[in-house]
Amino acid sequence: MIVAHERDVQGLKLEGDSLRNVSKKVLISPKEGWEGNVMRVFELGFDGYTPKHSHSWPHINYILKGKGILHLDGVDHEVEEGSYAYVPGNKIHQFLNRGTELFSMICIVPEEGDL
């Protein structure tokens, strides 16, 4: 069991050639008792983006703040605070920050998806 606040979780800056200005906070995982699943918050700074990629597991996303684009299976979808999406497994996807402020979202995946 856990009751906490996201602001108290240390973010991990992700680095690589296929992403920019991205950090990840793991909020709930098997460590906190949610067997098989992980809830994370991703933050994309100005002009930030996640890798364009696919994988076998699905994930659920909920936009907390900011404006962006979800590239999903060849189509760009505008997303903003309050938007949500289900990304099926094996679909090419990418999130991009298209605003001037921080873009943040919840991302829930099966445990094997928290790389």
C-alpha positions as a Markdown table, in Angstrom:
| # | Residue | x | y | z |
|---|---|---|---|---|
| 1 | Met | 0.0 | 0.0 | 0.0 |
| 2 | Ile | 1.2 | 3.5 | -0.7 |
| 3 | Val | -0.2 | 7.0 | -0.4 |
| 4 | Ala | 2.2 | 9.7 | -1.6 |
| 5 | His | 2.7 | 12.7 | -3.9 |
| 6 | Glu | 4.3 | 12.7 | -7.3 |
| 7 | Arg | 6.3 | 15.8 | -6.5 |
| 8 | Asp | 8.3 | 13.8 | -3.9 |
| 9 | Val | 9.4 | 11.2 | -6.4 |
| 10 | Gln | 12.9 | 11.7 | -7.9 |
| 11 | Gly | 12.9 | 11.8 | -11.7 |
| 12 | Leu | 15.4 | 9.9 | -13.8 |
| 13 | Lys | 16.6 | 11.8 | -16.8 |
| 14 | Leu | 16.5 | 9.6 | -19.9 |
| 15 | Glu | 19.3 | 10.0 | -22.5 |
| 16 | Gly | 19.8 | 8.7 | -25.9 |
| 17 | Asp | 19.9 | 9.5 | -29.6 |
| 18 | Ser | 16.2 | 8.9 | -30.2 |
| 19 | Leu | 14.8 | 11.1 | -27.4 |
| 20 | Arg | 15.2 | 14.6 | -26.0 |
| 21 | Asn | 14.3 | 16.3 | -22.7 |
| 22 | Val | 12.6 | 13.4 | -21.1 |
| 23 | Ser | 12.5 | 12.3 | -17.5 |
| 24 | Lys | 10.6 | 9.4 | -15.9 |
| 25 | Lys | 9.2 | 8.9 | -12.4 |
| 26 | Val | 8.1 | 5.5 | -11.3 |
| 27 | Leu | 5.1 | 6.0 | -8.9 |
| 28 | Ile | 3.7 | 2.5 | -8.4 |
| 29 | Ser | 5.2 | -0.8 | -9.2 |
| 30 | Pro | 5.5 | -4.4 | -7.9 |
| 31 | Lys | 7.8 | -2.8 | -5.2 |
| 32 | Glu | 4.8 | -1.0 | -3.9 |
| 33 | Gly | 2.5 | -4.0 | -4.2 |
| 34 | Trp | 1.0 | -3.7 | -7.7 |
| 35 | Glu | 2.1 | -7.0 | -9.1 |
| 36 | Gly | 2.6 | -7.2 | -12.9 |
| 37 | Asn | 2.1 | -3.4 | -13.6 |
| 38 | Val | 3.9 | -0.1 | -13.4 |
| 39 | Met | 2.6 | 3.4 | -13.3 |
| 40 | Arg | 5.0 | 6.1 | -14.3 |
| 41 | Val | 5.0 | 9.8 | -15.0 |
| 42 | Phe | 6.9 | 11.0 | -18.0 |
| 43 | Glu | 7.9 | 14.7 | -18.3 |
| 44 | Leu | 8.9 | 16.2 | -21.7 |
| 45 | Gly | 10.6 | 19.6 | -21.6 |
| 46 | Phe | 10.5 | 22.2 | -24.3 |
| 47 | Asp | 10.9 | 20.5 | -27.7 |
| 48 | Gly | 11.1 | 17.1 | -26.0 |
| 49 | Tyr | 10.1 | 13.8 | -27.5 |
| 50 | Thr | 10.2 | 10.1 | -26.7 |
| 51 | Pro | 11.6 | 7.5 | -29.2 |
| 52 | Lys | 9.5 | 6.5 | -32.1 |
| 53 | His | 9.2 | 2.7 | -31.4 |
| 54 | Ser | 7.0 | -0.3 | -30.9 |
| 55 | His | 7.0 | -3.2 | -28.4 |
| 56 | Ser | 4.8 | -6.2 | -27.7 |
| 57 | Trp | 3.0 | -4.8 | -24.6 |
| 58 | Pro | 0.2 | -2.2 | -24.6 |
| 59 | His | 0.1 | 0.9 | -22.4 |
| 60 | Ile | -2.4 | 3.4 | -21.2 |
| 61 | Asn | -1.6 | 7.2 | -21.1 |
| 62 | Tyr | -3.3 | 10.1 | -19.4 |
| 63 | Ile | -2.1 | 13.7 | -20.1 |
| 64 | Leu | -1.6 | 15.7 | -16.9 |
| 65 | Lys | -0.4 | 19.0 | -18.4 |
| 66 | Gly | 0.8 | 20.6 | -21.5 |
| 67 | Lys | 0.1 | 20.1 | -25.2 |
| 68 | Gly | 1.6 | 17.5 | -27.5 |
| 69 | Ile | 1.4 | 15.0 | -30.3 |
| 70 | Leu | 0.9 | 11.3 | -30.0 |
| 71 | His | 2.2 | 9.7 | -33.2 |
| 72 | Leu | 0.3 | 6.3 | -33.3 |
| 73 | Asp | 0.4 | 3.9 | -36.1 |
| 74 | Gly | 1.2 | 6.5 | -38.8 |
| 75 | Val | -1.3 | 9.2 | -37.5 |
| 76 | Asp | -0.5 | 12.3 | -35.5 |
| 77 | His | -3.1 | 13.0 | -32.7 |
| 78 | Glu | -3.1 | 16.3 | -30.8 |
| 79 | Val | -3.3 | 15.7 | -27.1 |
| 80 | Glu | -3.6 | 18.0 | -24.1 |
| 81 | Glu | -4.4 | 18.1 | -20.4 |
| 82 | Gly | -7.2 | 15.6 | -19.9 |
| 83 | Ser | -6.6 | 13.6 | -23.1 |
| 84 | Tyr | -6.0 | 9.8 | -22.7 |
| 85 | Ala | -5.0 | 7.0 | -25.0 |
| 86 | Tyr | -4.7 | 3.3 | -25.2 |
| 87 | Val | -1.6 | 2.2 | -27.2 |
| 88 | Pro | -1.9 | -1.4 | -28.3 |
| 89 | Gly | 1.2 | -3.6 | -28.4 |
| 90 | Asn | 3.2 | -3.7 | -31.7 |
| 91 | Lys | 2.1 | -0.3 | -32.9 |
| 92 | Ile | 4.7 | 2.4 | -33.7 |
| 93 | His | 4.2 | 5.3 | -31.3 |
| 94 | Gln | 5.9 | 8.5 | -30.1 |
| 95 | Phe | 5.0 | 11.5 | -27.8 |
| 96 | Leu | 6.2 | 15.0 | -28.7 |
| 97 | Asn | 5.9 | 18.2 | -26.7 |
| 98 | Arg | 4.5 | 20.8 | -29.0 |
| 99 | Gly | 3.9 | 23.5 | -26.4 |
| 100 | Thr | 6.2 | 26.0 | -24.6 |
| 101 | Glu | 5.5 | 24.5 | -21.2 |
| 102 | Leu | 6.2 | 21.1 | -19.6 |
| 103 | Phe | 4.3 | 18.2 | -21.1 |
| 104 | Ser | 3.6 | 15.4 | -18.6 |
| 105 | Met | 1.6 | 12.2 | -18.7 |
| 106 | Ile | 0.9 | 9.1 | -16.8 |
| 107 | Cys | 2.0 | 5.9 | -18.5 |
| 108 | Ile | 0.8 | 2.5 | -17.2 |
| 109 | Val | 2.5 | -0.6 | -18.6 |
| 110 | Pro | 2.9 | -4.3 | -17.7 |
| 111 | Glu | 6.0 | -4.9 | -15.6 |
| 112 | Glu | 8.1 | -6.0 | -18.5 |
| 113 | Gly | 7.4 | -2.7 | -20.2 |
| 114 | Asp | 9.2 | -0.6 | -17.5 |
| 115 | Leu | 12.7 | -0.6 | -19.2 |
